[in-house]
Tab-separated table of C-alpha atoms and ligand atoms in Angstrom:
chain	number	residue	atom	x	y	z
A	67	MET	CA	72.877	0.608	32.494
A	68	THR	CA	72.056	-0.515	28.971
A	69	THR	CA	73.068	-3.562	26.913
A	70	ASP	CA	72.016	-5.357	23.691
A	71	VAL	CA	70.696	-8.417	25.526
A	72	LEU	CA	69.895	-8.796	29.223
A	73	ILE	CA	69.624	-12.394	30.421
A	74	ILE	CA	67.874	-12.945	33.726
A	75	GLY	CA	69.177	-16.149	35.345
A	76	GLY	CA	72.653	-17.675	35.483
A	77	GLY	CA	72.042	-21.424	35.344
A	78	VAL	CA	73.279	-23.484	32.408
A	79	ILE	CA	70.498	-22.115	30.204
A	80	GLY	CA	71.236	-18.432	30.851
A	81	LEU	CA	75.008	-18.869	30.663
A	82	ALA	CA	75.009	-21.056	27.540
A	83	THR	CA	72.734	-18.551	25.815
A	84	ALA	CA	74.931	-15.625	26.891
A	85	ILE	CA	77.993	-17.294	25.366
A	86	GLU	CA	76.237	-18.076	22.089
A	87	LEU	CA	74.962	-14.500	21.760
A	88	ARG	CA	78.385	-13.066	22.586
A	89	LEU	CA	79.954	-15.310	19.942
A	90	ARG	CA	77.465	-13.724	17.539
A	91	SER	CA	78.913	-10.316	18.512
A	92	LEU	CA	76.159	-9.022	20.768
A	93	ASP	CA	76.770	-7.106	23.959
A	94	VAL	CA	75.379	-9.340	26.738
A	95	THR	CA	74.667	-8.865	30.453
A	96	VAL	CA	73.571	-11.679	32.811
A	97	ILE	CA	71.992	-10.951	36.173
A	98	VAL	CA	71.684	-13.769	38.658
A	99	ARG	CA	70.396	-13.911	42.199
A	100	ASP	CA	72.338	-16.986	43.357
A	101	PHE	CA	74.421	-19.382	41.247
A	102	GLN	CA	74.393	-22.154	43.848
A	103	ALA	CA	70.601	-22.161	44.306
A	104	GLY	CA	69.952	-23.150	40.694
A	105	ALA	CA	68.953	-26.598	39.490
A	106	SER	CA	72.115	-26.526	37.385
A	107	HIS	CA	74.173	-26.865	40.559
A	108	ALA	CA	71.938	-29.630	41.979
A	109	ALA	CA	71.569	-31.871	38.928
A	110	ALA	CA	73.095	-35.261	38.169
A	111	GLY	CA	74.331	-34.186	34.742
A	112	MET	CA	73.042	-37.174	32.829
A	113	LEU	CA	72.732	-36.723	29.073
A	114	ALA	CA	70.039	-39.319	28.806
A	115	PRO	CA	67.405	-38.807	26.110
A	116	VAL	CA	67.191	-42.535	25.436
A	117	ALA	CA	67.400	-43.791	29.030
A	118	GLU	CA	64.748	-41.218	29.999
A	119	GLN	CA	62.496	-42.828	27.354
A	120	ILE	CA	61.386	-39.539	25.881
A	121	PRO	CA	58.686	-40.467	23.352
A	122	PRO	CA	59.244	-39.777	19.634
A	123	GLY	CA	58.378	-36.184	18.682
A	124	ALA	CA	59.783	-32.672	18.862
A	125	MET	CA	61.154	-33.095	22.404
A	126	LEU	CA	63.106	-36.211	21.501
A	127	GLU	CA	64.367	-34.451	18.358
A	128	LEU	CA	65.568	-31.503	20.463
A	129	CYS	CA	67.197	-33.780	23.065
A	130	LEU	CA	69.012	-35.879	20.466
A	131	LEU	CA	70.197	-32.733	18.702
A	132	SER	CA	71.564	-31.390	21.976
A	133	ARG	CA	73.277	-34.662	22.873
A	134	GLN	CA	74.928	-34.596	19.467
A	135	LEU	CA	76.179	-31.041	20.064
A	136	TYR	CA	77.734	-31.941	23.429
A	137	PRO	CA	81.252	-33.119	22.463
A	138	ASP	CA	82.118	-30.080	20.327
A	139	TRP	CA	80.253	-27.665	22.576
A	140	THR	CA	82.034	-28.785	25.762
A	141	SER	CA	85.437	-28.725	24.066
A	142	LYS	CA	84.708	-25.140	22.914
A	143	ILE	CA	83.729	-24.171	26.487
A	144	GLU	CA	86.858	-25.871	27.833
A	145	GLN	CA	89.066	-23.975	25.391
A	146	LEU	CA	87.442	-20.639	26.195
A	147	SER	CA	87.527	-21.163	29.966
A	148	GLY	CA	90.617	-23.305	30.484
A	149	LEU	CA	88.462	-25.487	32.768
A	150	SER	CA	87.228	-29.066	32.462
A	151	THR	CA	83.502	-29.737	32.104
A	152	GLY	CA	83.727	-33.431	32.981
A	153	TYR	CA	81.934	-34.444	29.765
A	154	TRP	CA	82.092	-38.249	29.602
A	155	ASN	CA	80.446	-40.321	26.873
A	156	CYS	CA	80.322	-43.248	29.281
A	157	GLY	CA	77.002	-44.774	28.160
A	158	ILE	CA	74.044	-45.553	30.395
A	159	LEU	CA	73.037	-49.011	31.594
A	160	ALA	CA	69.357	-49.401	32.530
A	161	PRO	CA	68.860	-52.555	34.628
A	162	VAL	CA	65.333	-53.826	35.402
A	163	TYR	CA	63.878	-56.183	38.002
A	164	GLU	CA	60.987	-57.579	35.965
A	165	GLN	CA	61.213	-59.575	32.784
A	166	MET	CA	60.487	-57.283	29.826
A	167	ASP	CA	58.908	-58.391	26.621
A	168	ARG	CA	61.543	-56.744	24.436
A	169	ASN	CA	64.284	-58.259	22.461
A	170	ASP	CA	66.107	-55.483	20.646
A	171	ALA	CA	69.764	-54.947	19.977
A	172	GLN	CA	70.261	-52.942	23.157
A	173	TRP	CA	68.773	-55.594	25.466
A	174	LEU	CA	71.148	-57.527	27.720
A	175	ASP	CA	69.849	-60.654	29.439
A	176	LYS	CA	70.776	-61.553	33.031
A	177	GLN	CA	74.040	-63.187	32.082
A	178	ALA	CA	75.071	-60.479	29.625
A	179	ILE	CA	74.290	-57.635	32.006
A	180	SER	CA	76.245	-59.163	34.882
A	181	LYS	CA	79.219	-59.529	32.553
A	182	HIS	CA	78.801	-55.942	31.367
A	183	GLN	CA	78.516	-54.632	34.951
A	184	PRO	CA	79.569	-56.999	37.744
A	185	ASN	CA	78.088	-56.824	41.279
A	186	LEU	CA	74.583	-55.643	40.385
A	187	SER	CA	71.668	-56.820	42.554
A	188	SER	CA	70.824	-60.505	42.164
A	189	ASP	CA	67.234	-59.305	41.491
A	190	VAL	CA	68.282	-57.686	38.198
A	191	VAL	CA	66.878	-59.798	35.358
A	192	GLY	CA	68.431	-57.855	32.473
A	193	GLY	CA	68.544	-54.355	31.092
A	194	TRP	CA	69.288	-52.027	28.250
A	195	TRP	CA	72.648	-50.613	27.257
A	196	TYR	CA	72.522	-47.117	25.742
A	197	PRO	CA	76.077	-46.413	24.572
A	198	GLU	CA	75.297	-42.965	23.153
A	199	ASP	CA	73.862	-41.479	26.342
A	200	GLY	CA	76.412	-40.096	28.795
A	201	GLN	CA	77.057	-37.406	31.360
A	202	VAL	CA	78.688	-34.090	32.134
A	203	ASP	CA	79.778	-32.829	35.560
A	204	ASN	CA	77.106	-30.142	35.802
A	205	ARG	CA	78.903	-28.233	38.585
A	206	ALA	CA	82.139	-28.173	36.618
A	207	LEU	CA	80.167	-27.225	33.504
A	208	THR	CA	78.518	-24.282	35.280
A	209	LEU	CA	81.890	-22.991	36.477
A	210	ALA	CA	83.388	-23.426	33.012
A	211	LEU	CA	80.434	-21.634	31.402
A	212	ARG	CA	80.852	-18.718	33.803
A	213	ALA	CA	84.567	-18.478	33.126
A	214	ALA	CA	84.030	-18.754	29.351
A	215	ALA	CA	81.363	-16.042	29.453
A	216	VAL	CA	83.651	-13.719	31.411
A	217	ALA	CA	86.552	-14.458	29.037
A	218	LEU	CA	84.348	-13.465	26.104
A	219	GLY	CA	83.339	-10.190	27.763
A	220	VAL	CA	79.860	-11.057	29.035
A	221	ASN	CA	78.981	-8.779	31.949
A	222	ILE	CA	77.871	-11.092	34.791
A	223	GLN	CA	76.295	-9.482	37.833
A	224	GLU	CA	75.794	-11.810	40.777
A	225	GLY	CA	73.544	-11.173	43.769
A	226	ILE	CA	71.047	-9.168	41.701
A	227	THR	CA	67.352	-10.111	41.819
A	228	ALA	CA	65.082	-8.999	38.998
A	229	LYS	CA	61.855	-7.841	40.639
A	230	ASN	CA	59.627	-6.956	37.708
A	231	PHE	CA	59.525	-6.070	34.037
A	232	ILE	CA	58.568	-2.563	33.068
A	233	HIS	CA	56.725	-2.530	29.775
A	234	HIS	CA	55.167	-0.143	27.368
A	235	GLN	CA	52.550	-1.599	25.032
A	236	ASP	CA	54.028	-4.839	23.686
A	237	ARG	CA	57.662	-4.097	24.570
A	238	VAL	CA	59.712	-4.503	27.711
A	239	ILE	CA	61.531	-1.241	28.387
A	240	GLY	CA	63.411	-2.225	31.523
A	241	ILE	CA	63.939	-4.519	34.471
A	242	CYS	CA	63.573	-3.209	37.978
A	243	THR	CA	65.869	-4.945	40.466
A	244	ALA	CA	65.280	-5.617	44.170
A	245	ASN	CA	67.637	-2.668	44.841
A	246	ASN	CA	65.311	-0.489	42.758
A	247	GLU	CA	67.859	-0.108	39.993
A	248	LEU	CA	66.703	-0.050	36.395
A	249	ILE	CA	68.440	-2.060	33.707
A	250	HIS	CA	67.615	-1.428	30.062
A	251	ALA	CA	68.298	-3.599	27.027
A	252	GLU	CA	67.215	-4.000	23.419
A	253	HIS	CA	66.249	-7.594	24.132
A	254	TYR	CA	65.551	-9.631	27.286
A	255	VAL	CA	65.813	-13.387	27.926
A	256	LEU	CA	63.980	-15.029	30.824
A	257	ALA	CA	66.100	-17.965	32.072
A	258	THR	CA	65.088	-18.064	35.722
A	259	GLY	CA	64.290	-21.785	35.906
A	260	ALA	CA	61.848	-22.851	38.637
A	261	TRP	CA	61.439	-19.210	39.771
A	262	SER	CA	60.088	-17.956	36.422
A	263	GLN	CA	56.602	-17.233	37.779
A	264	GLU	CA	58.051	-14.484	39.971
A	265	LEU	CA	58.434	-12.419	36.814
A	266	LEU	CA	55.833	-13.691	34.359
A	267	PRO	CA	52.562	-15.656	34.682
A	268	ILE	CA	53.756	-18.801	32.914
A	269	PRO	CA	53.128	-22.293	34.324
A	270	VAL	CA	56.624	-23.220	35.545
A	271	HIS	CA	56.590	-24.964	38.930
A	272	PRO	CA	59.367	-26.331	41.148
A	273	LYS	CA	59.701	-30.113	41.269
A	274	LYS	CA	62.058	-30.852	44.120
A	275	GLY	CA	64.798	-33.459	43.790
A	276	GLN	CA	66.946	-34.718	46.665
A	277	MET	CA	70.338	-36.278	46.004
A	278	LEU	CA	73.422	-37.507	47.816
A	279	SER	CA	76.917	-38.626	46.980
A	280	VAL	CA	79.499	-41.088	48.247
A	281	ARG	CA	83.173	-40.978	47.388
A	282	VAL	CA	85.875	-43.502	46.603
A	283	THR	CA	89.336	-42.749	45.283
A	284	GLU	CA	89.740	-42.221	41.575
A	285	GLN	CA	91.588	-45.557	41.269
A	286	GLN	CA	88.859	-47.444	43.175
A	287	LEU	CA	85.961	-46.202	41.030
A	288	PRO	CA	83.960	-49.408	40.508
A	289	LEU	CA	81.540	-48.055	37.874
A	290	LYS	CA	82.472	-46.893	34.408
A	291	GLN	CA	78.954	-46.032	33.284
A	292	VAL	CA	75.750	-44.546	34.663
A	293	LEU	CA	73.255	-47.013	36.190
A	294	TYR	CA	69.659	-45.948	35.520
A	295	ALA	CA	67.134	-48.208	37.290
A	296	PRO	CA	63.363	-47.612	37.398
A	297	ASP	CA	63.562	-46.203	40.966
A	298	VAL	CA	67.061	-44.665	41.284
A	299	TYR	CA	70.105	-43.651	39.258
A	300	ILE	CA	73.776	-43.886	40.166
A	301	VAL	CA	76.237	-41.602	38.395
A	302	PRO	CA	79.986	-42.215	38.806
A	303	ARG	CA	82.298	-39.249	38.163
A	304	THR	CA	85.871	-39.769	36.995
A	305	ASP	CA	87.205	-38.111	40.186
A	306	GLY	CA	85.683	-40.853	42.410
A	307	ARG	CA	82.419	-39.182	43.403
A	308	ILE	CA	79.333	-41.324	42.964
A	309	LEU	CA	76.004	-39.476	42.817
A	310	ILE	CA	72.712	-41.073	43.825
A	311	GLY	CA	69.417	-39.519	42.764
A	312	ALA	CA	66.809	-38.375	42.788
A	313	THR	CA	63.421	-37.845	44.406
A	314	MET	CA	60.560	-36.174	42.499
A	315	GLU	CA	58.494	-34.127	44.955
A	316	ASP	CA	55.669	-31.612	44.639
A	317	VAL	CA	56.433	-29.590	47.767
A	318	GLY	CA	56.946	-26.122	46.285
A	319	PHE	CA	60.238	-24.518	47.326
A	320	THR	CA	60.469	-26.447	50.640
A	321	PRO	CA	64.212	-26.696	51.307
A	322	TYR	CA	66.422	-29.391	52.896
A	323	ASN	CA	66.912	-33.106	52.644
A	324	THR	CA	64.433	-35.249	54.553
A	325	PRO	CA	64.929	-38.611	56.286
A	326	ALA	CA	62.252	-40.122	54.027
A	327	GLY	CA	63.886	-38.810	50.845
A	328	VAL	CA	67.372	-39.938	51.824
A	329	GLN	CA	66.121	-43.323	53.027
A	330	LEU	CA	64.357	-43.962	49.732
A	331	LEU	CA	67.461	-43.087	47.711
A	332	LEU	CA	69.804	-45.188	49.847
A	333	GLN	CA	67.440	-48.168	49.929
A	334	ASN	CA	66.972	-48.180	46.157
A	335	ALA	CA	70.653	-47.552	45.421
A	336	ILE	CA	71.881	-50.284	47.782
A	337	HIS	CA	69.332	-52.668	46.285
A	338	LEU	CA	70.640	-51.947	42.784
A	339	TYR	CA	74.344	-51.936	43.608
A	340	PRO	CA	74.869	-53.473	47.079
A	341	GLN	CA	78.539	-52.591	47.556
A	342	LEU	CA	77.604	-48.907	47.732
A	343	GLN	CA	76.558	-49.456	51.366
A	344	HIS	CA	80.213	-49.438	52.425
A	345	TYR	CA	81.329	-46.193	50.800
A	346	PRO	CA	81.723	-42.987	52.827
A	347	ILE	CA	78.915	-40.500	52.353
A	348	GLU	CA	80.201	-37.152	51.095
A	349	GLU	CA	77.252	-34.813	50.675
A	350	PHE	CA	73.455	-34.424	50.680
A	351	TRP	CA	71.667	-31.722	48.674
A	352	TRP	CA	68.457	-30.814	46.908
A	353	GLY	CA	67.292	-28.677	43.988
A	354	PHE	CA	64.231	-27.523	42.090
A	355	ARG	CA	63.555	-28.684	38.541
A	356	PRO	CA	61.727	-26.085	36.453
A	357	SER	CA	58.679	-28.149	35.489
A	358	THR	CA	55.722	-27.378	33.238
A	359	PRO	CA	52.326	-29.119	33.017
A	360	ASP	CA	53.383	-31.119	29.924
A	361	GLU	CA	57.010	-31.433	31.093
A	362	LEU	CA	58.259	-29.699	27.927
A	363	PRO	CA	60.301	-26.482	28.006
A	364	ILE	CA	58.927	-23.061	27.140
A	365	LEU	CA	61.148	-21.596	24.435
A	366	GLY	CA	61.010	-18.588	22.132
A	367	ALA	CA	58.307	-15.939	21.917
A	368	SER	CA	56.604	-14.323	24.909
A	369	PRO	CA	53.716	-11.857	25.211
A	370	TYR	CA	56.338	-9.120	24.624
A	371	ALA	CA	58.044	-8.527	21.287
A	372	ASN	CA	61.534	-8.187	22.785
A	373	LEU	CA	61.348	-10.812	25.552
A	374	THR	CA	62.392	-14.392	24.751
A	375	LEU	CA	61.613	-17.328	27.037
A	376	ALA	CA	64.145	-20.064	27.846
A	377	THR	CA	62.714	-21.924	30.805
A	378	GLY	CA	60.797	-25.019	31.960
A	379	HIS	CA	63.497	-27.577	31.098
A	380	HIS	CA	62.300	-29.918	33.861
A	381	ARG	CA	64.478	-33.082	34.046
A	382	ASN	CA	66.624	-32.357	30.992
A	383	GLY	CA	68.007	-28.825	31.216
A	384	ILE	CA	71.652	-29.866	31.421
A	385	LEU	CA	71.204	-32.009	28.317
A	386	LEU	CA	69.296	-29.250	26.518
A	387	ALA	CA	71.696	-26.353	27.215
A	388	PRO	CA	73.612	-26.287	23.898
A	389	ALA	CA	70.543	-26.729	21.678
A	390	THR	CA	68.568	-24.152	23.696
A	391	ALA	CA	71.407	-21.627	23.410
A	392	ASN	CA	71.508	-21.999	19.619
A	393	LEU	CA	67.735	-21.718	19.225
A	394	ILE	CA	67.428	-18.674	21.480
A	395	ALA	CA	70.335	-16.953	19.720
A	396	ASP	CA	68.593	-17.648	16.395
A	397	VAL	CA	65.379	-16.061	17.681
A	398	ILE	CA	67.213	-12.938	18.819
A	399	ASN	CA	68.828	-12.770	15.378
A	400	ASN	CA	65.325	-12.819	13.854
A	401	GLN	CA	65.406	-16.402	12.617
A	402	ILE	CA	62.545	-18.571	13.868
A	403	PRO	CA	63.554	-22.265	13.862
A	404	SER	CA	60.499	-24.417	13.050
A	405	LEU	CA	61.243	-26.766	15.988
A	406	LEU	CA	60.326	-23.927	18.340
A	407	GLU	CA	56.619	-23.987	17.488
A	408	HIS	CA	56.256	-27.071	19.725
A	409	PHE	CA	57.584	-25.204	22.752
A	410	HIS	CA	55.574	-21.963	22.430
A	411	TYR	CA	54.161	-20.534	25.684
A	412	SER	CA	50.724	-20.109	24.077
A	413	ARG	CA	50.064	-23.865	24.316
A	414	PHE	CA	49.042	-23.126	27.911
A	415	CYS	CA	46.693	-20.242	27.043
A	416	SER	CA	43.051	-21.274	26.857
B	510	LIG	C1	67.987	-33.220	41.559
B	510	LIG	C2	68.016	-32.838	40.102
B	510	LIG	C3	68.615	-33.711	39.169
B	510	LIG	C4	68.665	-33.350	37.824
B	510	LIG	N1	69.316	-34.171	36.945
B	510	LIG	C5	69.432	-33.807	35.644
B	510	LIG	C6	70.160	-34.612	34.732
B	510	LIG	O1	70.718	-35.648	35.116
B	510	LIG	N2	70.249	-34.214	33.434
B	510	LIG	C7	69.651	-33.069	32.990
B	510	LIG	O2	69.743	-32.765	31.793
B	510	LIG	N3	68.942	-32.274	33.830
B	510	LIG	C8	68.819	-32.614	35.141
B	510	LIG	N4	68.107	-31.835	36.006
B	510	LIG	C9	67.378	-30.688	35.469
B	510	LIG	C10	68.303	-29.504	35.257
B	510	LIG	O3	69.102	-29.317	36.397
B	510	LIG	C11	67.478	-28.231	34.981
B	510	LIG	O4	66.531	-28.462	33.955
B	510	LIG	C12	68.416	-27.107	34.518
B	510	LIG	O5	69.495	-26.962	35.428
B	510	LIG	C13	67.656	-25.798	34.403
B	510	LIG	O6	68.609	-24.786	34.178
B	510	LIG	P1	68.199	-23.264	34.242
B	510	LIG	O7	69.396	-22.474	33.868
B	510	LIG	O8	66.929	-23.063	33.466
B	510	LIG	O9	67.764	-23.027	35.762
B	510	LIG	P2	68.617	-22.932	37.102
B	510	LIG	O10	69.866	-23.719	37.019
B	510	LIG	O11	67.682	-23.212	38.221
B	510	LIG	O12	69.053	-21.417	37.142
B	510	LIG	C14	68.140	-20.381	37.332
B	510	LIG	C15	68.907	-19.202	37.861
B	510	LIG	O13	68.077	-18.060	37.841
B	510	LIG	C16	68.310	-17.310	39.012
B	510	LIG	N5	67.118	-16.515	39.282
B	510	LIG	C17	65.868	-16.967	39.541
B	510	LIG	N6	65.027	-15.934	39.695
B	510	LIG	C18	65.761	-14.809	39.530
B	510	LIG	C19	65.456	-13.422	39.573
B	510	LIG	N7	64.212	-12.983	39.808
B	510	LIG	N8	66.457	-12.533	39.353
B	510	LIG	C20	67.734	-12.965	39.108
B	510	LIG	N9	68.078	-14.274	39.058
B	510	LIG	C21	67.100	-15.176	39.267
B	510	LIG	C22	68.582	-18.349	40.082
B	510	LIG	O14	69.294	-17.793	41.181
B	510	LIG	C23	69.391	-19.381	39.298
B	510	LIG	O15	70.750	-19.102	39.350
B	510	LIG	C24	68.074	-32.133	37.373
B	510	LIG	C25	67.508	-31.265	38.309
B	510	LIG	C26	67.480	-31.609	39.658
B	510	LIG	C27	66.881	-30.626	40.650
């Protein structure tokens, strides 16, 4: 089989990039081992560059750009797919338990924060209100991206594992799959998230996150914004689900939820918002963030002239999907956006 662009990986990064390239009239194939195993399925879907306190610099610039793209991008995906993405510019409230020495416009003192969000822990002394951060339902988004890609004519092949690149001098000439099939393309994009080292020696490592959810009815939803405390976050969805996350664990690809992980999440969440303790638990799950040593993504050039990297998005890959898709499509169209120099793989080469 041959195609203009072969994307390996079908999380939000691979799918968003496939759509952008297809909209620029390229013939695109995506191969993906398992949609549900990806971090994109496991995430909380927060669009939180400010709440995450990303320091000023290229990463913050990229995150803010992507957050700005979200409303138009999700409405385009919804039109193409006919499916909702659950994008919600609900704002993020960041309560704290210790008095902070900050007095800016976004700071709410104890009285103001309890008016803004009733029933928080009595230990909350104040917090910040970030009205421009928000959320998307990452599972709904992934389904909508898949449907939009199919509607545009992207060839998506599920259940296919890329085993290795075949190269000649500085070019990739094919991908060999686990079934020993060969797939050829003019250009290749590596978007395999936490599993990227299976195909290329780049420093992307899994950082496990455990999560759980409770559910109330849509009408009973007590929260109208994300709560982002120092030790836990609580993300209400419009359909009545309430997500609680997330652990940060260096345990490789060890699967499953653990009693310790779940206990920590429940303890911190109930401390922050005590009435949660009464809601029925719906689901437990876990996922693997694609992390890098400096926690910045690896985007753009690779050691091969026709292989582009789109991986290592760590805690912010859902947020960064639209901006990443645009940048990677630019690279494949021979434009090199200057922002990309900060995310070059060679920063890890000594
Ligand atoms: C618990 C948790 C909470 C998170 N919360 C947020 C959040 O609130 N906001 C946010 O912005 N980000 C969040 N993230 C981070 C975000 O989920 C990731 O950065 C993002 O999903 C990465 O997307 P991706 O497409 O690169 O990778 P993935 O979604 O992991 O997709 C990679 C895909 O590649 C496939 N694949 C891998 N190897 C191969 C191979 N050899 N051949 C074929 N296919 C292959 C996999 O099957 C998978 O489908 C969270 C992550 C976790 C785990």
